[in-house]
Each structure stands twice: as structure tokens, then as C-alpha cells.
Amino acid sequence: MDIPPDFPLASHIDQTILRPSATIGEVRSVAERSAELGFAALCVAPCMVAEVAQVLRGTGVAVDAVVGFPLGFQTVKTKVSEALEMVALGAGEIDFVANRGWIKDRSDRQTEMEIRAVAEAVAPVPVKVILETSDLTREEVLRTAMAAAEAGAAYVKTSTGFFGAGADLDTVMALSAALKGKAACIKASGGIRDLASAWGFIQAGADRLGTSAGEAIIYEYKRLAGR
């Protein structure tokens, strides 16, 4: 791996702890380590947002709350309400799951309306739209990514990590090409567990990486760089 020794890898990582059985003590510990390592964000369950916001206040690490997670089949009104509550509790970023049924139905107007409703409700807090790409065709992924960019999404995200194969390099490269010149960036997530895969996704065009293995990845990077 030809990774520059001064590459700010931690600032590209959204450390994640979404295991349903995670205790508040575990989440607090992950939040403290996330602050030490300087991750971009810590992605947590809605019930943990207020507690994590207290830990991360002033650290530069955003609290990233999931909305409509993990299936995405809630009503638009419910997703908007949940997103607003998360921001009120201290979330600085929102990852919300798009409605896969609408995507497969080619209901592009509904999909774009949903994304726009959430994005506008919480603006200027950035919204990342989770597509669950392993359950979609390439055409469905790219079509929805363009709708997300038009609707004000800050990121298009590949996976919840709870369904299917997660991120893959070909999809991220296709998204990177399709979104070139657009305001929306790419968050690769699902199955990223080591430095080689993390760097591969960044080279493929991902701006953020969602992973529960962020700490291990950073320590591997530091060992490689001799730090």
C-alpha cells in the first residue's frame, strides 16, 4: 500500500457502534477513543445521541445519528421527525435509510421528495442517504444517487452494515464517476475492517468510511507509518 505517511486518515472515518446490545458504557468508551483519534464522526443509535453529544462536545468529532434505520420503510413524516429530534439532542450529522421499495418501483419523485424533506428539515446539518447498494442494481444505485445529489444530500452511503455484502469497490468507483461535479460525496460502509480495504475505498472515490473497526485501522496505519 502506497499511503502517504501524512495522509489524514482519521478525518475520513466515521467510527460506528450500532450493535443493538451495546451498552452506554461501551458507547461512551468508544466516544472517548474517537475523540483521542480524531475521527470525523461517531455513528450511534438514536437512544445514545444525547449521551455521546456530551462526551464529544468541543472535540471536533461529530455525533452521527442514524434515522429510519436499518430498513428505511418508515413514513417521510416519521423520518423527518426523528431527524429533527436527533439534531435537537446534539447530532451534527444524519445518516438516513432511503426507501428501497420506492427505488425499485422507480418512484423517483417520491425518493427525491423524501431526501429533500429530511435534508431541508435539518439544514445545515449534513445528511447522508443510505442506499443499501448490495440489494440494488447498478442502474438503481446510480439513478438514486443522482436524485440524492439533486435533493441536497451531502453524501450517498453504500450500506447500513446490517444487510447484504456492504460496500464494494466497483460500486464506489461507479458512484464517483456519476457524482463528479455534484455536491454529494460518497460514504463507503459495510465490511471495511482493515487498512487495505479502507485505503482501497478512498482511492476508489470514497470521501468517508463507515466502520466499526476504525480504531484498529488507525493503529495499523500508525504502525505502517512508524508512528
Short mmCIF file of C-alpha atoms in Angstrom, two decimals:
data_model
loop_
_atom_site.label_atom_id
_atom_site.label_comp_id
_atom_site.label_asym_id
_atom_site.label_seq_id
_atom_site.Cartn_x
_atom_site.Cartn_y
_atom_site.Cartn_z
CA MET A 1 0.00 0.00 0.00
CA ASP A 2 1.35 3.35 -1.04
CA ILE A 3 -0.29 5.51 1.63
CA PRO A 4 1.35 8.89 2.27
CA PRO A 5 2.63 8.99 5.87
CA ASP A 6 0.92 12.34 6.43
CA PHE A 7 -2.48 11.35 4.99
CA PRO A 8 -5.24 12.42 7.45
CA LEU A 9 -6.91 9.02 7.51
CA ALA A 10 -8.82 9.50 10.77
CA SER A 11 -10.64 12.54 9.35
CA HIS A 12 -12.12 10.27 6.66
CA ILE A 13 -13.54 7.74 9.12
CA ASP A 14 -16.97 7.64 10.72
CA GLN A 15 -16.38 5.26 13.61
CA THR A 16 -19.52 3.23 14.18
CA ILE A 17 -21.09 1.43 17.12
CA LEU A 18 -24.59 0.30 16.19
CA ARG A 19 -24.61 -3.16 17.73
CA PRO A 20 -28.09 -3.46 19.31
CA SER A 21 -26.69 -4.90 22.55
CA ALA A 22 -24.09 -2.14 23.03
CA THR A 23 -24.30 -0.62 26.50
CA ILE A 24 -23.98 3.07 27.26
CA GLY A 25 -20.66 2.32 28.96
CA GLU A 26 -19.32 0.71 25.78
CA VAL A 27 -20.56 3.57 23.63
CA ARG A 28 -19.09 6.17 25.96
CA SER A 29 -15.73 4.38 25.83
CA VAL A 30 -15.80 4.32 22.03
CA ALA A 31 -16.69 8.03 22.04
CA GLU A 32 -13.71 8.85 24.23
CA ARG A 33 -11.34 6.92 21.97
CA SER A 34 -12.90 8.53 18.89
CA ALA A 35 -12.07 11.94 20.33
CA GLU A 36 -8.49 10.85 21.02
CA LEU A 37 -8.02 9.53 17.48
CA GLY A 38 -9.74 12.45 15.74
CA PHE A 39 -12.37 10.65 13.67
CA ALA A 40 -14.71 12.70 11.52
CA ALA A 41 -17.74 11.37 13.38
CA LEU A 42 -19.07 8.67 15.66
CA CYS A 43 -22.19 6.97 14.32
CA VAL A 44 -24.54 5.80 17.07
CA ALA A 45 -28.10 4.66 17.69
CA PRO A 46 -30.73 7.36 18.35
CA CYS A 47 -31.04 6.42 22.04
CA MET A 48 -27.32 7.13 22.54
CA VAL A 49 -27.12 10.54 20.85
CA ALA A 50 -27.64 12.78 23.88
CA GLU A 51 -25.07 10.91 25.99
CA VAL A 52 -22.49 10.83 23.18
CA ALA A 53 -23.02 14.52 22.43
CA GLN A 54 -21.91 15.34 25.98
CA VAL A 55 -18.75 13.25 25.59
CA LEU A 56 -17.83 14.69 22.18
CA ARG A 57 -18.73 18.33 22.80
CA GLY A 58 -15.79 20.54 21.80
CA THR A 59 -13.69 17.67 20.41
CA GLY A 60 -14.33 18.28 16.71
CA VAL A 61 -15.82 14.79 16.33
CA ALA A 62 -19.43 14.96 15.13
CA VAL A 63 -22.22 12.86 16.57
CA ASP A 64 -23.69 10.98 13.62
CA ALA A 65 -27.22 9.68 14.24
CA VAL A 66 -28.98 7.02 12.18
CA VAL A 67 -32.56 7.65 11.09
CA GLY A 68 -35.08 5.19 9.64
CA PHE A 69 -32.54 2.53 10.50
CA PRO A 70 -31.94 -0.11 9.30
CA LEU A 71 -34.82 -0.85 6.88
CA GLY A 72 -35.89 2.62 5.77
CA PHE A 73 -39.58 1.88 5.34
CA GLN A 74 -40.91 4.48 7.81
CA THR A 75 -43.05 7.32 6.52
CA VAL A 76 -41.40 10.54 5.42
CA LYS A 77 -43.04 12.38 8.31
CA THR A 78 -41.56 9.88 10.78
CA LYS A 79 -38.08 10.20 9.30
CA VAL A 80 -38.22 13.98 9.36
CA SER A 81 -39.44 13.96 12.97
CA GLU A 82 -36.70 11.53 14.02
CA ALA A 83 -34.01 13.55 12.24
CA LEU A 84 -35.16 16.77 13.92
CA GLU A 85 -35.14 15.07 17.32
CA MET A 86 -31.60 13.78 16.73
CA VAL A 87 -30.35 17.27 15.89
CA ALA A 88 -32.07 18.68 18.97
CA LEU A 89 -30.27 16.04 21.08
CA GLY A 90 -26.89 17.02 19.66
CA ALA A 91 -26.37 15.18 16.37
CA GLY A 92 -24.15 17.06 13.93
CA GLU A 93 -24.71 14.62 11.04
CA ILE A 94 -27.60 12.38 9.97
CA ASP A 95 -27.38 9.00 8.17
CA PHE A 96 -30.85 8.04 6.99
CA VAL A 97 -32.03 4.99 5.11
CA ALA A 98 -33.80 5.57 1.81
CA ASN A 99 -36.95 3.64 0.94
CA ARG A 100 -35.73 0.69 -1.18
CA GLY A 101 -39.25 -0.20 -2.29
CA TRP A 102 -39.65 3.21 -3.90
CA ILE A 103 -36.26 2.88 -5.58
CA LYS A 104 -37.17 -0.49 -7.07
CA ASP A 105 -40.59 0.85 -8.07
CA ARG A 106 -38.83 3.67 -9.98
CA SER A 107 -40.75 6.13 -7.81
CA ASP A 108 -38.01 8.71 -8.28
CA ARG A 109 -40.23 11.65 -7.41
CA GLN A 110 -41.11 10.11 -4.03
CA THR A 111 -37.48 9.19 -3.37
CA GLU A 112 -36.26 12.69 -4.15
CA MET A 113 -39.08 14.22 -2.11
CA GLU A 114 -38.14 12.12 0.92
CA ILE A 115 -34.45 13.03 0.70
CA ARG A 116 -35.23 16.70 0.21
CA ALA A 117 -37.67 16.72 3.13
CA VAL A 118 -35.07 15.35 5.56
CA ALA A 119 -32.22 17.46 4.18
CA GLU A 120 -34.18 20.70 4.32
CA ALA A 121 -35.61 19.95 7.77
CA VAL A 122 -32.20 19.63 9.43
CA ALA A 123 -30.14 22.03 7.27
CA PRO A 124 -27.30 22.95 7.62
CA VAL A 125 -26.65 19.57 9.30
CA PRO A 126 -25.32 17.27 6.55
CA VAL A 127 -27.45 14.30 5.54
CA LYS A 128 -26.05 11.00 4.25
CA VAL A 129 -28.51 8.86 2.30
CA ILE A 130 -28.07 5.09 2.75
CA LEU A 131 -28.97 3.18 -0.41
CA GLU A 132 -28.14 -0.43 0.63
CA THR A 133 -26.37 -0.92 -2.69
CA SER A 134 -25.98 -4.71 -2.40
CA ASP A 135 -29.77 -5.02 -2.74
CA LEU A 136 -29.97 -2.69 -5.77
CA THR A 137 -28.95 -2.92 -9.40
CA ARG A 138 -26.22 -0.63 -10.68
CA GLU A 139 -28.85 1.40 -12.54
CA GLU A 140 -30.93 1.75 -9.37
CA VAL A 141 -27.89 2.85 -7.38
CA LEU A 142 -26.76 5.49 -9.86
CA ARG A 143 -30.27 6.77 -10.55
CA THR A 144 -30.93 7.23 -6.84
CA ALA A 145 -27.52 8.76 -6.21
CA MET A 146 -28.30 11.46 -8.78
CA ALA A 147 -31.69 12.08 -7.14
CA ALA A 148 -29.97 12.35 -3.75
CA ALA A 149 -27.49 14.89 -5.08
CA GLU A 150 -30.30 16.96 -6.59
CA ALA A 151 -32.28 16.80 -3.34
CA GLY A 152 -29.49 18.20 -1.19
CA ALA A 153 -27.83 15.12 0.28
CA ALA A 154 -24.27 15.71 1.45
CA TYR A 155 -23.32 12.05 0.96
CA VAL A 156 -24.53 8.90 -0.70
CA LYS A 157 -23.77 5.91 1.55
CA THR A 158 -23.44 2.32 0.39
CA SER A 159 -24.81 0.25 3.26
CA THR A 160 -26.30 0.05 6.73
CA GLY A 161 -23.90 -2.79 7.53
CA PHE A 162 -26.93 -4.84 8.59
CA PHE A 163 -27.90 -6.25 5.21
CA GLY A 164 -26.09 -7.94 2.35
CA ALA A 165 -22.47 -7.63 1.31
CA GLY A 166 -21.92 -3.96 2.14
CA ALA A 167 -19.59 -1.74 0.12
CA ASP A 168 -17.74 -2.89 -2.98
CA LEU A 169 -15.07 -1.09 -4.99
CA ASP A 170 -16.86 -1.27 -8.36
CA THR A 171 -19.95 0.43 -6.96
CA VAL A 172 -17.92 3.16 -5.27
CA MET A 173 -15.98 3.81 -8.48
CA ALA A 174 -19.24 4.00 -10.45
CA LEU A 175 -20.70 6.41 -7.89
CA SER A 176 -17.55 8.53 -8.02
CA ALA A 177 -17.82 8.84 -11.80
CA ALA A 178 -21.56 9.57 -11.72
CA LEU A 179 -21.31 12.20 -8.98
CA LYS A 180 -18.31 14.02 -10.43
CA GLY A 181 -19.07 17.72 -10.32
CA LYS A 182 -22.03 17.21 -7.99
CA ALA A 183 -22.22 18.45 -4.41
CA ALA A 184 -22.83 14.99 -2.95
CA CYS A 185 -19.85 12.93 -1.76
CA ILE A 186 -19.55 9.18 -1.13
CA LYS A 187 -19.52 7.26 2.14
CA ALA A 188 -18.45 3.64 1.79
CA SER A 189 -19.61 1.38 4.59
CA GLY A 190 -20.17 -2.28 5.27
CA GLY A 191 -17.32 -4.76 5.61
CA ILE A 192 -14.43 -2.28 5.90
CA ARG A 193 -12.29 -3.84 8.59
CA ASP A 194 -8.63 -3.28 7.75
CA LEU A 195 -6.26 -0.68 6.34
CA ALA A 196 -6.00 -2.25 2.89
CA SER A 197 -9.76 -2.14 2.32
CA ALA A 198 -10.04 1.36 3.82
CA TRP A 199 -7.35 2.74 1.53
CA GLY A 200 -8.83 0.92 -1.45
CA PHE A 201 -12.19 2.62 -0.96
CA ILE A 202 -10.58 6.03 -0.57
CA GLN A 203 -8.66 5.53 -3.80
CA ALA A 204 -11.90 4.40 -5.48
CA GLY A 205 -13.51 7.74 -4.61
CA ALA A 206 -14.96 7.45 -1.10
CA ASP A 207 -14.69 10.61 0.99
CA ARG A 208 -15.85 8.94 4.21
CA LEU A 209 -15.64 5.38 5.51
CA GLY A 210 -18.19 3.93 7.88
CA THR A 211 -16.67 1.19 10.02
CA SER A 212 -16.76 -0.32 13.48
CA ALA A 213 -13.05 -1.10 13.04
CA GLY A 214 -11.82 2.49 12.83
CA GLU A 215 -9.57 2.20 15.85
CA ALA A 216 -7.83 -0.93 14.51
CA ILE A 217 -7.44 0.67 11.08
CA ILE A 218 -5.78 3.77 12.54
CA TYR A 219 -3.40 1.72 14.69
CA GLU A 220 -2.47 -0.35 11.63
CA TYR A 221 -1.82 2.86 9.70
CA LYS A 222 0.35 4.24 12.51
CA ARG A 223 2.40 1.06 12.63
CA LEU A 224 2.90 1.23 8.85
CA ALA A 225 3.96 4.87 9.09
CA GLY A 226 6.29 4.12 12.02
CA ARG A 227 4.40 6.33 14.45
#
